Amino acid sequence: MRFAWSAAAALAAVAAVAAAADSSAVRALTTKDYKSWVAGQRLALVEFYAPWCVYCQALEPTYAMAAAALKPDGIPLAKVDCTAEEDLCDELEIPGFPTLMVVASGATVPYNGTREETGIVEYMRRHSRPPLPAVPPGGLAEATKADDVVAIGYFDAKAPEFAVLEAAARELRDECAFGYVADRALAKQQGVPVPGIAVYSSAGKDVDVYSGAPTVDGIRRFIRTRALPVLGELSSRTFGTYIRAGVPIGLVFYNSDEQRKDLESKLLPVARDYRQTVSMAFVDARIYSKHAKMLSLEPQWPAFAIQNVQQRTKFLFPQDKSVADADEIRRFVGAFAGGKLRPDFKSEPVPATNDGDVFQLVSTQFNEVVFDSSKDVLVLFYAPWCIHCKRMSPTYDELGKAMKGIEGLVIAKMDATANDVPSSDAALDVPGYPTIILVRAHDNRVVKYHGNRSLESFTSFIRQNAARPLPLPPAQSSAGDAAPPAATPAAAATPGAWHGGHHPAVHDRDTGFSPKETRHIEL
């Protein structure tokens, strides 16, 4: 009993301190003063929250103490109650609670630090310093060891390249350290032309000189590829770093330490030569076999594939060839780098007959059927094991029967576990099952369906969104479904409008790389 009382007293004391700090250090903003306040800040941090959100409640004392700690630095912290200032939060497109945004000279960017007091304080203090500081005389060796990756510009502050590297540093300072040196003799000693940029890694031991045009995009890409080891290890911990680099990933799957060691000695030169084009990395198939399965690789190790996450394409090294043959891997990666490989898409065979009420779509026919500009095409992406797909299947079949024979309209479905979507268009992403999209005639614009699962709602959606004037029959309610109002454009934009469940897509569950989302989405 004494322990419980002591714990309660301690919690009450912490809450009291936090409350006091909150009232004195955290500025409460409203719709009326938000924009004028933000416009006047050189550097600040704003929390968007909801009082009922438990994650916001947990952050509150930490945020208040960080605000008190940063007050002497002249870095204010503020907060916006999105339940009271709903229009403002909608205008700012706040994705969830809590959301932290850094205000820098009137502009806002996402906060990428931790949610501990020391993390918030250190993050904001780092952002208060110049993004591209001058390296003091004799301080180069120390500067190149300041972080895992350090970018040093060799020019003076008046050079045009300074502004470009400064812009890159402002964007990437959460990922690596930056500095500049105006000493030409030191640049010559380092083997760097003036003006020039060098990227140091491995505590300053490795150095790569940037040779591209002085653009933020080019420098960003160069730095992020140098942040990756030449032939590293891909895992849930390192996955985000590889994705940020924006370079296709060469996945070398192995299933024993001996196998990995043998492959490393053979493939390291290939990885080094094609580093700018493909970031090669080992993947432990004992842990991440599901990712190999998602890529359509057979469980035969070692195996190799190139995955372009940004374009949603994959290139599979033939599994009847040896991954240990460095010459074969070099030819394969070289062909990819030269644009001579075609992506591999998993597909079921084209059906011998396909004249049913609902067109059975497969990957090899996808672009031909779906992007036929003379037709509006409604596509259901489903999984055979998905109970929600099974429940809505009779209604969708009824829709196909009702629309059969209407010129310029195709009602189709595709097993998304057996067929890849051969497109990099983000609008065709399949986040879960079932997913329904309409690809309009003429402009091929993709419209996602978010209504309920009744025949009336499906029919209304087609009537409202199809590009061609279609002679649709009157909307009816399916026998096995209640007949709620037809989906309106406003309702279609409402997340979670599909009642009865929604299975996450199999590739979301099986990749095994994506770190757990720590932010709690409640908006």
Coordinates of C-alpha atoms in Angstrom, one line a residue:
M1 CA 0.0 0.0 0.0
R2 CA 2.9 2.3 0.9
F3 CA 4.5 1.6 -2.5
A4 CA 1.3 2.3 -4.4
W5 CA 0.9 5.6 -2.5
S6 CA 4.5 6.6 -3.3
A7 CA 4.1 5.8 -7.0
A8 CA 0.9 7.8 -7.1
A9 CA 2.5 10.7 -5.4
A10 CA 5.5 10.6 -7.8
L11 CA 3.2 10.5 -10.8
A12 CA 1.2 13.4 -9.4
A13 CA 4.4 15.4 -8.8
V14 CA 5.6 14.7 -12.4
A15 CA 2.2 15.8 -13.7
A16 CA 2.3 18.9 -11.6
V17 CA 5.8 19.8 -12.9
A18 CA 4.7 19.1 -16.5
A19 CA 1.6 21.1 -16.1
A20 CA 3.5 24.1 -14.7
A21 CA 6.1 23.8 -17.5
D22 CA 3.3 23.5 -20.1
S23 CA 1.5 26.6 -18.9
S24 CA 4.6 28.6 -19.0
A25 CA 6.6 27.2 -22.0
V26 CA 4.2 25.7 -24.6
R27 CA 2.2 28.2 -26.7
A28 CA -1.4 27.1 -27.5
L29 CA -2.2 28.2 -31.0
T30 CA -5.6 28.6 -32.7
T31 CA -6.8 29.2 -36.2
K32 CA -6.8 32.9 -35.6
D33 CA -3.1 33.3 -34.7
Y34 CA -1.4 30.1 -36.2
K35 CA -0.3 31.6 -39.5
S36 CA 0.9 34.9 -38.1
W37 CA 2.8 33.2 -35.4
V38 CA 4.5 30.7 -37.7
A39 CA 5.4 33.5 -40.1
G40 CA 7.4 35.2 -37.3
Q41 CA 9.4 32.2 -36.2
R42 CA 13.0 31.6 -37.2
L43 CA 12.8 28.1 -35.6
A44 CA 10.0 26.4 -33.6
L45 CA 8.2 23.2 -33.1
V46 CA 4.5 22.6 -33.2
E47 CA 2.5 19.6 -32.0
F48 CA -0.9 18.8 -33.5
Y49 CA -2.9 16.7 -31.0
A50 CA -6.2 15.5 -29.8
P51 CA -7.0 15.6 -26.0
W52 CA -8.4 12.1 -26.1
C53 CA -5.4 10.5 -27.8
V54 CA -3.5 8.4 -25.3
Y55 CA -0.2 8.9 -27.3
C56 CA -0.7 12.6 -27.1
Q57 CA -1.3 12.3 -23.4
A58 CA 1.9 10.3 -23.0
L59 CA 3.9 12.9 -24.9
E60 CA 2.5 15.9 -23.0
P61 CA 4.8 16.0 -20.0
T62 CA 7.9 15.2 -22.2
Y63 CA 6.9 18.0 -24.7
A64 CA 6.4 20.4 -21.8
M65 CA 9.8 19.7 -20.3
A66 CA 11.5 20.0 -23.7
A67 CA 9.8 23.4 -24.1
A68 CA 11.1 24.5 -20.8
A69 CA 14.6 23.3 -21.7
L70 CA 14.6 25.1 -25.1
K71 CA 13.2 28.4 -23.8
P72 CA 16.7 29.8 -23.0
D73 CA 17.7 28.9 -26.6
G74 CA 14.9 31.0 -27.9
I75 CA 13.3 28.0 -29.6
P76 CA 9.6 28.1 -28.8
L77 CA 7.3 25.0 -28.7
A78 CA 3.6 25.3 -29.5
K79 CA 0.6 23.0 -29.8
V80 CA -2.7 22.9 -31.7
D81 CA -5.8 21.1 -30.5
C82 CA -7.1 19.6 -33.7
T83 CA -10.5 18.8 -32.1
A84 CA -11.0 22.5 -31.5
E85 CA -9.2 23.7 -34.6
E86 CA -10.5 21.1 -37.1
D87 CA -10.5 23.3 -40.2
L88 CA -6.9 24.4 -39.6
C89 CA -5.8 20.8 -39.2
D90 CA -7.7 19.8 -42.3
E91 CA -6.1 22.6 -44.3
L92 CA -2.6 21.5 -43.1
E93 CA -3.5 17.9 -43.9
I94 CA -2.4 16.6 -40.5
P95 CA -2.2 12.8 -41.0
G96 CA -2.6 11.7 -37.4
F97 CA -2.0 12.3 -33.7
P98 CA 0.4 13.4 -32.4
T99 CA 2.1 15.0 -35.4
L100 CA 5.1 17.2 -34.8
M101 CA 6.2 19.9 -37.4
V102 CA 9.3 22.0 -37.4
V103 CA 8.8 25.6 -38.3
A104 CA 11.9 27.1 -40.1
S105 CA 11.8 30.7 -41.3
G106 CA 8.0 30.4 -41.8
A107 CA 8.1 27.1 -43.6
T108 CA 7.0 23.8 -42.0
V109 CA 8.7 20.4 -42.4
P110 CA 8.1 17.1 -40.6
Y111 CA 10.0 16.5 -37.3
N112 CA 12.1 13.4 -37.7
G113 CA 13.6 13.0 -34.2
T114 CA 12.7 10.9 -31.2
R115 CA 9.9 11.7 -28.8
E116 CA 12.0 11.8 -25.7
E117 CA 12.9 15.1 -24.0
T118 CA 16.6 14.9 -24.7
G119 CA 15.9 13.8 -28.3
I120 CA 13.6 16.8 -28.9
V121 CA 16.0 19.2 -27.4
E122 CA 19.1 17.9 -29.3
Y123 CA 17.2 17.8 -32.5
M124 CA 16.0 21.4 -32.3
R125 CA 19.4 22.7 -31.1
R126 CA 21.0 20.9 -34.1
H127 CA 18.6 22.6 -36.4
S128 CA 19.4 26.0 -34.8
R129 CA 23.0 25.8 -36.0
P130 CA 24.1 26.6 -39.5
P131 CA 23.4 23.7 -41.9
L132 CA 26.8 24.1 -43.5
P133 CA 29.4 25.3 -41.0
A134 CA 33.0 26.2 -41.8
V135 CA 35.5 23.6 -40.7
P136 CA 38.0 25.3 -38.4
P137 CA 41.8 25.2 -39.3
G138 CA 43.2 21.9 -38.3
G139 CA 39.7 20.5 -37.7
L140 CA 39.2 18.4 -40.8
A141 CA 40.2 15.1 -39.3
E142 CA 37.7 15.6 -36.5
A143 CA 35.0 16.9 -38.8
T144 CA 35.2 13.8 -41.0
K145 CA 34.5 11.6 -38.0
A146 CA 31.5 13.6 -36.8
D147 CA 29.0 11.2 -38.2
D148 CA 28.7 7.9 -40.1
V149 CA 28.7 10.0 -43.3
V150 CA 30.1 13.5 -43.6
A151 CA 29.9 15.7 -46.7
I152 CA 32.6 18.4 -47.0
G153 CA 32.5 21.1 -49.6
Y154 CA 35.9 22.5 -50.8
F155 CA 35.1 26.1 -51.8
D156 CA 34.5 29.4 -50.1
A157 CA 31.2 30.8 -49.0
K158 CA 30.9 33.0 -52.1
A159 CA 31.1 30.1 -54.6
P160 CA 27.8 29.1 -56.3
E161 CA 28.3 25.6 -55.1
F162 CA 28.1 26.7 -51.5
A163 CA 24.4 27.6 -51.9
V164 CA 23.6 24.2 -53.5
L165 CA 25.4 22.2 -50.8
E166 CA 23.8 24.4 -48.1
A167 CA 20.4 23.5 -49.5
A168 CA 21.2 19.8 -49.5
A169 CA 22.6 20.1 -46.0
R170 CA 19.4 21.8 -44.8
E171 CA 17.4 18.9 -46.1
L172 CA 19.7 16.0 -45.1
R173 CA 21.3 17.2 -41.8
D174 CA 19.2 14.5 -39.9
E175 CA 21.0 11.9 -41.9
C176 CA 24.7 13.0 -42.0
A177 CA 27.0 15.9 -41.1
F178 CA 28.2 18.7 -43.3
G179 CA 30.9 21.3 -43.5
Y180 CA 33.0 23.4 -45.9
V181 CA 36.7 24.2 -46.3
A182 CA 38.1 27.2 -48.2
D183 CA 41.8 26.0 -48.0
R184 CA 42.9 25.1 -51.5
A185 CA 46.0 23.4 -50.3
L186 CA 44.0 21.2 -48.0
A187 CA 41.7 20.3 -50.9
K188 CA 44.7 19.3 -53.0
Q189 CA 46.0 17.2 -50.1
Q190 CA 42.7 15.4 -50.0
G191 CA 42.6 14.9 -53.8
V192 CA 39.5 17.0 -54.2
P193 CA 39.2 19.6 -57.0
V194 CA 38.1 23.1 -56.2
P195 CA 35.2 23.7 -56.2
G196 CA 34.4 20.1 -55.2
I197 CA 32.5 17.9 -52.7
A198 CA 33.8 14.9 -50.9
V199 CA 31.8 12.4 -48.9
Y200 CA 33.6 10.6 -46.0
S201 CA 32.5 7.4 -44.4
S202 CA 33.9 4.7 -42.1
A203 CA 35.0 7.3 -39.6
G204 CA 36.8 9.3 -42.3
K205 CA 38.7 6.4 -43.8
D206 CA 36.8 6.1 -47.0
V207 CA 36.4 9.2 -49.3
D208 CA 34.4 9.5 -52.5
V209 CA 34.5 12.7 -54.6
Y210 CA 31.3 13.9 -56.2
S211 CA 31.7 14.3 -60.0
G212 CA 28.2 15.2 -61.1
A213 CA 26.5 18.5 -61.7
P214 CA 26.2 20.7 -58.6
T215 CA 22.5 20.1 -58.0
V216 CA 20.6 19.3 -54.8
D217 CA 19.1 16.1 -56.4
G218 CA 22.5 14.9 -57.6
I219 CA 24.2 15.6 -54.3
R220 CA 21.3 14.0 -52.3
R221 CA 21.5 10.8 -54.3
F222 CA 25.3 10.7 -54.1
I223 CA 25.3 11.1 -50.3
R224 CA 22.6 8.6 -49.7
T225 CA 24.3 5.9 -51.8
R226 CA 27.5 6.6 -49.9
A227 CA 25.7 6.1 -46.6
L228 CA 25.2 2.5 -47.7
P229 CA 27.9 -0.1 -47.4
V230 CA 29.2 -1.5 -50.7
L231 CA 27.8 -4.9 -49.9
G232 CA 25.8 -4.6 -46.7
E233 CA 23.0 -6.4 -44.9
L234 CA 19.4 -5.6 -45.6
S235 CA 17.1 -6.1 -42.6
S236 CA 14.2 -4.4 -40.8
R237 CA 16.7 -2.1 -39.1
T238 CA 18.5 -1.0 -42.3
F239 CA 15.6 -1.1 -44.8
G240 CA 14.6 2.6 -44.4
T241 CA 18.2 3.7 -45.2
Y242 CA 18.2 1.7 -48.5
I243 CA 14.7 3.1 -49.4
R244 CA 15.8 6.7 -48.8
A245 CA 18.8 6.2 -51.1
G246 CA 16.4 5.9 -54.0
V247 CA 18.6 3.4 -55.8
P248 CA 17.4 -0.1 -56.9
I249 CA 18.4 -2.8 -54.5
G250 CA 20.3 -5.9 -55.5
L251 CA 19.1 -8.6 -53.1
V252 CA 21.5 -11.5 -52.5
F253 CA 19.6 -14.2 -50.5
Y254 CA 21.6 -16.7 -48.5
N255 CA 20.8 -19.3 -45.9
S256 CA 24.1 -20.0 -44.1
D257 CA 27.0 -18.0 -42.7
E258 CA 29.4 -20.0 -44.9
Q259 CA 27.3 -19.3 -48.0
R260 CA 27.3 -15.6 -47.2
K261 CA 31.1 -15.5 -46.7
D262 CA 31.7 -17.2 -50.0
L263 CA 29.4 -14.9 -51.9
E264 CA 30.9 -11.8 -50.4
S265 CA 34.3 -12.5 -51.7
K266 CA 33.0 -13.1 -55.2
L267 CA 30.4 -10.4 -55.5
L268 CA 32.1 -7.5 -53.7
P269 CA 33.9 -6.2 -56.9
V270 CA 30.5 -6.3 -58.8
A271 CA 28.8 -4.4 -56.0
R272 CA 31.6 -1.8 -55.9
D273 CA 31.6 -1.2 -59.7
Y274 CA 27.8 -0.7 -60.0
R275 CA 27.3 1.1 -56.7
Q276 CA 25.8 4.2 -58.4
T277 CA 23.2 2.1 -60.2
V278 CA 22.4 -0.8 -57.8
S279 CA 22.9 -1.0 -54.0
M280 CA 23.7 -4.7 -53.5
A281 CA 22.9 -6.2 -50.1
F282 CA 22.7 -9.6 -48.4
V283 CA 19.4 -10.9 -47.2
D284 CA 19.1 -13.7 -44.7
A285 CA 16.6 -16.1 -46.2
R286 CA 16.2 -17.9 -42.9
I287 CA 14.5 -14.7 -41.6
Y288 CA 13.2 -13.0 -44.8
S289 CA 12.1 -15.9 -47.0
K290 CA 8.6 -14.3 -47.3
H291 CA 10.2 -11.4 -49.1
A292 CA 11.8 -13.7 -51.6
K293 CA 8.4 -15.4 -52.1
M294 CA 6.8 -11.9 -52.7
L295 CA 9.4 -11.4 -55.4
S296 CA 8.3 -14.8 -56.9
L297 CA 11.6 -16.5 -56.2
E298 CA 11.6 -20.2 -55.5
P299 CA 13.1 -21.2 -52.0
Q300 CA 16.4 -22.2 -53.6
W301 CA 19.4 -20.5 -52.0
P302 CA 21.4 -18.5 -52.9
A303 CA 19.1 -16.4 -55.1
F304 CA 19.5 -12.9 -56.6
A305 CA 17.0 -10.3 -57.7
I306 CA 17.0 -6.5 -58.3
Q307 CA 14.1 -4.7 -56.8
N308 CA 13.2 -1.1 -57.8
V309 CA 10.9 -0.1 -54.9
Q310 CA 10.2 3.4 -56.3
Q311 CA 9.0 2.0 -59.7
R312 CA 7.5 -1.2 -58.2
T313 CA 9.5 -3.4 -60.6
K314 CA 11.6 -6.5 -60.1
F315 CA 14.2 -8.3 -62.2
L316 CA 14.9 -11.9 -61.3
F317 CA 18.2 -13.6 -61.9
P318 CA 17.5 -17.0 -63.4
Q319 CA 17.5 -19.6 -60.7
D320 CA 19.0 -22.2 -62.9
K321 CA 22.2 -20.2 -62.9
S322 CA 24.7 -19.8 -60.1
V323 CA 24.7 -16.7 -58.0
A324 CA 28.2 -17.6 -57.0
D325 CA 29.3 -17.0 -60.6
A326 CA 30.4 -13.4 -60.4
D327 CA 30.7 -13.1 -64.2
E328 CA 27.0 -14.1 -64.6
I329 CA 25.9 -11.6 -61.9
R330 CA 28.0 -8.9 -63.5
R331 CA 26.4 -9.5 -66.9
F332 CA 22.9 -9.4 -65.3
V333 CA 23.6 -6.2 -63.3
G334 CA 25.2 -4.6 -66.3
A335 CA 22.2 -5.4 -68.5
F336 CA 20.0 -3.8 -65.9
A337 CA 22.2 -0.7 -65.7
G338 CA 22.1 -0.4 -69.4
G339 CA 18.3 -0.6 -69.5
K340 CA 18.4 -4.0 -71.4
L341 CA 16.3 -6.0 -68.9
R342 CA 12.6 -6.2 -68.9
P343 CA 10.8 -6.4 -65.5
D344 CA 9.4 -9.7 -64.3
F345 CA 5.7 -9.8 -63.4
K346 CA 4.0 -12.7 -61.8
S347 CA 1.0 -13.8 -63.9
E348 CA -1.5 -16.6 -64.2
P349 CA -2.0 -18.0 -67.7
V350 CA -4.4 -16.2 -69.9
P351 CA -7.7 -18.0 -69.6
A352 CA -8.6 -20.1 -72.7
T353 CA -12.1 -18.6 -72.6
N354 CA -13.1 -15.4 -70.8
D355 CA -16.7 -14.6 -71.8
G356 CA -18.3 -14.7 -68.3
D357 CA -20.2 -11.9 -66.6
V358 CA -16.9 -10.8 -64.9
F359 CA -13.7 -10.6 -66.9
Q360 CA -10.9 -12.7 -65.3
L361 CA -7.9 -10.4 -65.5
V362 CA -4.3 -11.6 -65.4
S363 CA -1.0 -9.6 -65.3
T364 CA 0.1 -10.3 -68.9
Q365 CA -3.2 -8.8 -70.1
F366 CA -3.5 -6.0 -67.5
N367 CA -2.3 -3.0 -69.5
E368 CA -4.0 -4.1 -72.7
V369 CA -7.4 -4.4 -71.0
V370 CA -7.3 -1.9 -68.2
F371 CA -5.8 1.0 -70.2
D372 CA -8.0 0.5 -73.3
S373 CA -9.0 4.2 -73.7
S374 CA -12.2 3.2 -75.4
K375 CA -13.6 1.6 -72.2
D376 CA -14.3 2.3 -68.6
V377 CA -12.9 -0.6 -66.7
L378 CA -13.8 -1.5 -63.1
V379 CA -11.3 -3.9 -61.5
L380 CA -11.7 -5.8 -58.2
F381 CA -8.3 -6.9 -56.7
Y382 CA -8.9 -9.9 -54.4
A383 CA -7.2 -12.7 -52.5
P384 CA -8.8 -16.2 -52.6
W385 CA -8.3 -16.6 -48.8
C386 CA -9.8 -13.2 -47.9
I387 CA -13.2 -13.7 -46.1
H388 CA -14.3 -10.2 -47.0
C389 CA -13.7 -10.9 -50.7
K390 CA -15.7 -14.1 -50.5
R391 CA -18.6 -12.3 -48.8
M392 CA -18.8 -9.6 -51.5
S393 CA -18.2 -12.0 -54.5
P394 CA -21.9 -12.8 -55.2
T395 CA -22.7 -9.1 -55.2
Y396 CA -19.8 -8.3 -57.6
D397 CA -20.9 -11.2 -59.8
E398 CA -24.4 -9.8 -59.8
L399 CA -22.9 -6.4 -60.9
G400 CA -21.1 -8.1 -63.8
K401 CA -24.3 -9.8 -64.9
A402 CA -26.3 -6.5 -64.7
M403 CA -23.7 -4.7 -66.8
K404 CA -23.0 -7.5 -69.3
G405 CA -23.3 -6.3 -72.8
I406 CA -23.0 -2.6 -72.1
E407 CA -20.7 -1.2 -74.8
G408 CA -17.6 0.6 -73.4
L409 CA -17.8 -0.9 -69.9
V410 CA -15.8 -3.9 -68.5
I411 CA -16.3 -5.4 -65.1
A412 CA -13.2 -7.3 -64.2
K413 CA -11.4 -9.0 -61.2
M414 CA -7.9 -10.1 -60.6
D415 CA -6.3 -12.5 -58.0
A416 CA -3.7 -10.1 -56.6
T417 CA -1.9 -12.9 -54.9
A418 CA -1.2 -14.7 -58.2
N419 CA -0.7 -11.7 -60.4
D420 CA 1.4 -8.5 -60.1
V421 CA 0.1 -5.1 -61.2
P422 CA 2.5 -4.2 -64.0
S423 CA 2.5 -0.5 -63.4
S424 CA 4.5 1.9 -61.2
D425 CA 1.4 4.2 -60.9
A426 CA 0.8 4.8 -57.2
A427 CA -2.9 5.1 -57.9
L428 CA -2.9 1.4 -58.7
D429 CA -1.4 0.4 -55.4
V430 CA -3.3 -2.4 -53.7
P431 CA -3.1 -1.7 -49.9
G432 CA -5.5 -4.5 -48.9
Y433 CA -8.2 -6.8 -50.0
P434 CA -10.7 -6.3 -51.5
T435 CA -9.7 -3.1 -53.4
I436 CA -11.7 -1.8 -56.3
I437 CA -10.6 0.8 -58.8
L438 CA -12.2 2.4 -61.9
V439 CA -9.9 3.2 -64.8
R440 CA -11.8 5.8 -66.9
A441 CA -12.0 5.8 -70.6
H442 CA -10.3 8.5 -72.7
D443 CA -7.9 9.8 -70.0
N444 CA -7.2 6.5 -68.1
R445 CA -7.6 8.3 -64.8
V446 CA -7.8 6.0 -61.8
V447 CA -10.6 6.5 -59.3
K448 CA -10.6 4.4 -56.1
Y449 CA -13.8 3.0 -54.7
H450 CA -14.5 3.6 -51.0
G451 CA -18.2 2.9 -50.8
N452 CA -20.0 0.0 -49.2
R453 CA -20.5 -3.4 -50.8
S454 CA -24.0 -3.3 -52.1
L455 CA -25.1 -3.5 -55.8
E456 CA -26.7 -0.1 -55.5
S457 CA -23.4 1.5 -54.3
F458 CA -21.4 -0.2 -57.1
T459 CA -23.8 1.0 -59.7
S460 CA -24.0 4.5 -58.4
F461 CA -20.1 4.7 -58.3
I462 CA -19.9 3.7 -62.0
R463 CA -22.7 6.1 -63.0
Q464 CA -21.0 9.1 -61.2
N465 CA -17.4 8.4 -62.3
A466 CA -17.4 6.6 -65.7
A467 CA -16.1 8.9 -68.5
R468 CA -18.5 7.5 -71.1
P469 CA -22.2 8.2 -70.9
L470 CA -23.3 4.6 -70.1
P471 CA -26.9 3.3 -70.4
L472 CA -26.8 1.9 -66.9
P473 CA -29.8 0.0 -65.4
P474 CA -31.5 1.4 -62.3
A475 CA -29.6 0.8 -59.1
Q476 CA -30.9 -2.1 -57.1
S477 CA -30.1 -3.7 -53.8
S478 CA -28.5 -7.1 -53.8
A479 CA -30.5 -9.8 -51.9
G480 CA -27.8 -10.5 -49.4
D481 CA -26.9 -7.0 -48.6
A482 CA -28.7 -4.1 -46.9
A483 CA -29.3 -1.2 -49.2
P484 CA -27.5 1.9 -47.7
P485 CA -27.4 5.1 -49.7
A486 CA -25.3 5.2 -52.8
A487 CA -21.7 6.3 -52.2
T488 CA -21.4 10.1 -52.8
P489 CA -18.1 11.7 -53.8
A490 CA -17.7 12.9 -50.2
A491 CA -18.4 9.5 -48.8
A492 CA -16.0 7.9 -51.3
A493 CA -13.2 10.1 -49.9
T494 CA -13.8 8.9 -46.3
P495 CA -11.2 6.4 -45.1
G496 CA -12.6 3.3 -43.7
A497 CA -16.0 3.7 -45.5
W498 CA -16.0 0.0 -46.4
H499 CA -17.7 -1.8 -43.5
G500 CA -17.2 -5.4 -42.6
G501 CA -13.4 -5.6 -42.7
H502 CA -10.4 -5.1 -45.1
H503 CA -7.5 -7.5 -45.2
P504 CA -4.0 -5.9 -45.6
A505 CA -2.4 -6.8 -48.8
V506 CA -0.2 -9.9 -48.7
H507 CA 3.0 -8.0 -49.7
D508 CA 2.5 -5.7 -46.7
R509 CA 2.5 -8.7 -44.3
D510 CA 5.2 -10.7 -46.0
T511 CA 8.0 -8.2 -46.8
G512 CA 9.4 -8.5 -43.3
F513 CA 11.5 -5.4 -43.7
S514 CA 9.3 -2.4 -42.9
P515 CA 9.9 -1.2 -39.3
K516 CA 6.9 -1.0 -37.1
E517 CA 5.0 2.3 -37.5
T518 CA 5.5 4.2 -34.2
R519 CA 3.2 7.1 -34.9
H520 CA -0.4 6.5 -33.9
I521 CA -2.8 7.5 -36.7
E522 CA -6.1 8.6 -35.2
L523 CA -7.2 11.5 -37.4

